[in-house]
């Protein structure tokens, strides 16, 4: 059985297979490097395909449908993310655009809250 969108997203964030999407702010917010995420995750085909959409617009629509809202990343958040990506030898490019999303029921250390992330 396929996982619901929030569960799938949470699993990806937990397992670290893609550096273009990470937990920030102690696991209460997720950050997405829009360009790299589009190329490395959404463009996947066949058995490696992660999400049902291959467009960033469709992916962002799913985030909104499940109550994840875009928030402004502060300089501290951006610095932490840059530091993490640099350690992983995949430093963001100068034109990386990070998108930050938050939902009080979508947290790194609280998977039991995922059941509250219902489609609107």
PDB file of C-alpha atoms in Angstrom:
ATOM      1  CA  UNK A   1       0.000   0.000   0.000  1.00  0.00           C
ATOM      2  CA  UNK A   2       1.274   3.428  -0.824  1.00  0.00           C
ATOM      3  CA  UNK A   3       1.813   5.888   1.986  1.00  0.00           C
ATOM      4  CA  UNK A   4      -0.196   9.064   2.337  1.00  0.00           C
ATOM      5  CA  UNK A   5       1.709  12.161   1.237  1.00  0.00           C
ATOM      6  CA  UNK A   6       2.654  13.418   4.754  1.00  0.00           C
ATOM      7  CA  UNK A   7       3.902   9.960   5.789  1.00  0.00           C
ATOM      8  CA  UNK A   8       5.963   9.613   2.622  1.00  0.00           C
ATOM      9  CA  UNK A   9       7.435  13.092   3.081  1.00  0.00           C
ATOM     10  CA  UNK A  10       8.261  12.403   6.738  1.00  0.00           C
ATOM     11  CA  UNK A  11       9.969   9.089   5.853  1.00  0.00           C
ATOM     12  CA  UNK A  12      12.106  10.815   3.216  1.00  0.00           C
ATOM     13  CA  UNK A  13      13.136  13.522   5.678  1.00  0.00           C
ATOM     14  CA  UNK A  14      14.008  10.867   8.288  1.00  0.00           C
ATOM     15  CA  UNK A  15      16.057   8.630   6.023  1.00  0.00           C
ATOM     16  CA  UNK A  16      18.173  11.370   4.402  1.00  0.00           C
ATOM     17  CA  UNK A  17      18.268   9.902   0.882  1.00  0.00           C
ATOM     18  CA  UNK A  18      17.985  13.355  -0.669  1.00  0.00           C
ATOM     19  CA  UNK A  19      20.060  16.339   0.427  1.00  0.00           C
ATOM     20  CA  UNK A  20      17.670  18.736  -1.279  1.00  0.00           C
ATOM     21  CA  UNK A  21      15.131  18.379   1.554  1.00  0.00           C
ATOM     22  CA  UNK A  22      16.107  18.535   5.223  1.00  0.00           C
ATOM     23  CA  UNK A  23      14.757  19.135   8.710  1.00  0.00           C
ATOM     24  CA  UNK A  24      15.737  22.495  10.216  1.00  0.00           C
ATOM     25  CA  UNK A  25      14.957  24.359  13.425  1.00  0.00           C
ATOM     26  CA  UNK A  26      15.295  21.225  15.581  1.00  0.00           C
ATOM     27  CA  UNK A  27      12.939  19.228  13.382  1.00  0.00           C
ATOM     28  CA  UNK A  28       9.907  21.489  13.423  1.00  0.00           C
ATOM     29  CA  UNK A  29      10.385  22.877   9.926  1.00  0.00           C
ATOM     30  CA  UNK A  30      11.494  21.403   6.613  1.00  0.00           C
ATOM     31  CA  UNK A  31      13.661  23.151   4.026  1.00  0.00           C
ATOM     32  CA  UNK A  32      13.618  22.360   0.334  1.00  0.00           C
ATOM     33  CA  UNK A  33      16.251  23.413  -2.195  1.00  0.00           C
ATOM     34  CA  UNK A  34      13.704  23.996  -4.945  1.00  0.00           C
ATOM     35  CA  UNK A  35      15.932  23.543  -7.994  1.00  0.00           C
ATOM     36  CA  UNK A  36      17.823  20.479  -6.762  1.00  0.00           C
ATOM     37  CA  UNK A  37      14.638  18.866  -5.368  1.00  0.00           C
ATOM     38  CA  UNK A  38      12.971  19.256  -8.769  1.00  0.00           C
ATOM     39  CA  UNK A  39      15.907  17.614 -10.556  1.00  0.00           C
ATOM     40  CA  UNK A  40      16.847  14.874  -8.054  1.00  0.00           C
ATOM     41  CA  UNK A  41      13.494  13.892  -6.537  1.00  0.00           C
ATOM     42  CA  UNK A  42      10.546  14.940  -8.661  1.00  0.00           C
ATOM     43  CA  UNK A  43      12.219  13.963 -11.926  1.00  0.00           C
ATOM     44  CA  UNK A  44      12.629  10.329 -10.754  1.00  0.00           C
ATOM     45  CA  UNK A  45      10.917   7.757 -12.986  1.00  0.00           C
ATOM     46  CA  UNK A  46       9.991   4.106 -12.713  1.00  0.00           C
ATOM     47  CA  UNK A  47      10.481   2.218  -9.438  1.00  0.00           C
ATOM     48  CA  UNK A  48      12.638   5.073  -8.074  1.00  0.00           C
ATOM     49  CA  UNK A  49       9.773   7.546  -8.325  1.00  0.00           C
ATOM     50  CA  UNK A  50       8.982   9.043  -4.932  1.00  0.00           C
ATOM     51  CA  UNK A  51       5.942  11.269  -5.433  1.00  0.00           C
ATOM     52  CA  UNK A  52       3.086  11.019  -7.895  1.00  0.00           C
ATOM     53  CA  UNK A  53       3.794  14.473  -9.297  1.00  0.00           C
ATOM     54  CA  UNK A  54       6.839  15.461 -11.311  1.00  0.00           C
ATOM     55  CA  UNK A  55       6.282  19.211 -11.042  1.00  0.00           C
ATOM     56  CA  UNK A  56       7.266  21.536  -8.227  1.00  0.00           C
ATOM     57  CA  UNK A  57       3.887  23.236  -8.535  1.00  0.00           C
ATOM     58  CA  UNK A  58       2.091  19.923  -7.938  1.00  0.00           C
ATOM     59  CA  UNK A  59       4.357  19.096  -5.002  1.00  0.00           C
ATOM     60  CA  UNK A  60       3.770  22.508  -3.374  1.00  0.00           C
ATOM     61  CA  UNK A  61       0.032  22.023  -3.904  1.00  0.00           C
ATOM     62  CA  UNK A  62       0.268  18.748  -1.956  1.00  0.00           C
ATOM     63  CA  UNK A  63       2.115  20.506   0.878  1.00  0.00           C
ATOM     64  CA  UNK A  64      -0.685  23.078   1.091  1.00  0.00           C
ATOM     65  CA  UNK A  65      -3.410  20.427   0.847  1.00  0.00           C
ATOM     66  CA  UNK A  66      -1.984  18.777   3.967  1.00  0.00           C
ATOM     67  CA  UNK A  67      -1.653  22.021   5.903  1.00  0.00           C
ATOM     68  CA  UNK A  68       2.055  22.704   5.527  1.00  0.00           C
ATOM     69  CA  UNK A  69       2.499  26.443   5.215  1.00  0.00           C
ATOM     70  CA  UNK A  70       5.400  28.379   3.795  1.00  0.00           C
ATOM     71  CA  UNK A  71       7.383  30.294   6.392  1.00  0.00           C
ATOM     72  CA  UNK A  72      10.323  32.648   6.131  1.00  0.00           C
ATOM     73  CA  UNK A  73      13.633  31.036   6.998  1.00  0.00           C
ATOM     74  CA  UNK A  74      15.724  33.261   9.210  1.00  0.00           C
ATOM     75  CA  UNK A  75      19.455  33.749   8.777  1.00  0.00           C
ATOM     76  CA  UNK A  76      20.182  31.240  11.555  1.00  0.00           C
ATOM     77  CA  UNK A  77      18.087  28.574   9.799  1.00  0.00           C
ATOM     78  CA  UNK A  78      19.800  29.271   6.490  1.00  0.00           C
ATOM     79  CA  UNK A  79      23.231  29.136   8.134  1.00  0.00           C
ATOM     80  CA  UNK A  80      22.424  25.772   9.746  1.00  0.00           C
ATOM     81  CA  UNK A  81      21.239  24.389   6.428  1.00  0.00           C
ATOM     82  CA  UNK A  82      24.294  25.704   4.577  1.00  0.00           C
ATOM     83  CA  UNK A  83      26.519  24.144   7.242  1.00  0.00           C
ATOM     84  CA  UNK A  84      24.778  20.773   6.957  1.00  0.00           C
ATOM     85  CA  UNK A  85      24.917  20.728   3.165  1.00  0.00           C
ATOM     86  CA  UNK A  86      28.572  21.749   3.171  1.00  0.00           C
ATOM     87  CA  UNK A  87      29.347  18.830   5.514  1.00  0.00           C
ATOM     88  CA  UNK A  88      27.582  16.530   3.080  1.00  0.00           C
ATOM     89  CA  UNK A  89      29.805  17.785   0.227  1.00  0.00           C
ATOM     90  CA  UNK A  90      26.807  19.125  -1.643  1.00  0.00           C
ATOM     91  CA  UNK A  91      26.948  22.809  -0.850  1.00  0.00           C
ATOM     92  CA  UNK A  92      24.052  24.810  -2.224  1.00  0.00           C
ATOM     93  CA  UNK A  93      24.781  26.828  -5.313  1.00  0.00           C
ATOM     94  CA  UNK A  94      24.705  30.603  -5.149  1.00  0.00           C
ATOM     95  CA  UNK A  95      21.290  30.601  -6.808  1.00  0.00           C
ATOM     96  CA  UNK A  96      19.724  27.957  -4.547  1.00  0.00           C
ATOM     97  CA  UNK A  97      16.265  28.955  -3.438  1.00  0.00           C
ATOM     98  CA  UNK A  98      15.269  27.376  -0.156  1.00  0.00           C
ATOM     99  CA  UNK A  99      11.606  27.010   0.684  1.00  0.00           C
ATOM    100  CA  UNK A 100      10.661  26.482   4.331  1.00  0.00           C
ATOM    101  CA  UNK A 101       7.453  24.693   5.354  1.00  0.00           C
ATOM    102  CA  UNK A 102       5.852  24.224   8.734  1.00  0.00           C
ATOM    103  CA  UNK A 103       2.891  22.401  10.248  1.00  0.00           C
ATOM    104  CA  UNK A 104       2.560  21.916  14.041  1.00  0.00           C
ATOM    105  CA  UNK A 105       1.644  18.263  13.347  1.00  0.00           C
ATOM    106  CA  UNK A 106       4.616  17.592  11.057  1.00  0.00           C
ATOM    107  CA  UNK A 107       7.668  17.244  13.295  1.00  0.00           C
ATOM    108  CA  UNK A 108      10.817  15.149  13.137  1.00  0.00           C
ATOM    109  CA  UNK A 109      10.504  13.683  16.627  1.00  0.00           C
ATOM    110  CA  UNK A 110       6.716  13.226  16.722  1.00  0.00           C
ATOM    111  CA  UNK A 111       5.617  10.741  14.015  1.00  0.00           C
ATOM    112  CA  UNK A 112       2.413  10.006  15.945  1.00  0.00           C
ATOM    113  CA  UNK A 113       1.212  13.517  15.006  1.00  0.00           C
ATOM    114  CA  UNK A 114       1.185  12.623  11.296  1.00  0.00           C
ATOM    115  CA  UNK A 115      -2.319  11.193  11.612  1.00  0.00           C
ATOM    116  CA  UNK A 116      -3.485  14.769  12.271  1.00  0.00           C
ATOM    117  CA  UNK A 117      -2.141  15.916   8.875  1.00  0.00           C
ATOM    118  CA  UNK A 118      -5.369  15.417   6.980  1.00  0.00           C
ATOM    119  CA  UNK A 119      -6.030  16.464   3.413  1.00  0.00           C
ATOM    120  CA  UNK A 120      -8.078  19.660   3.355  1.00  0.00           C
TER     121      UNK A 120
END
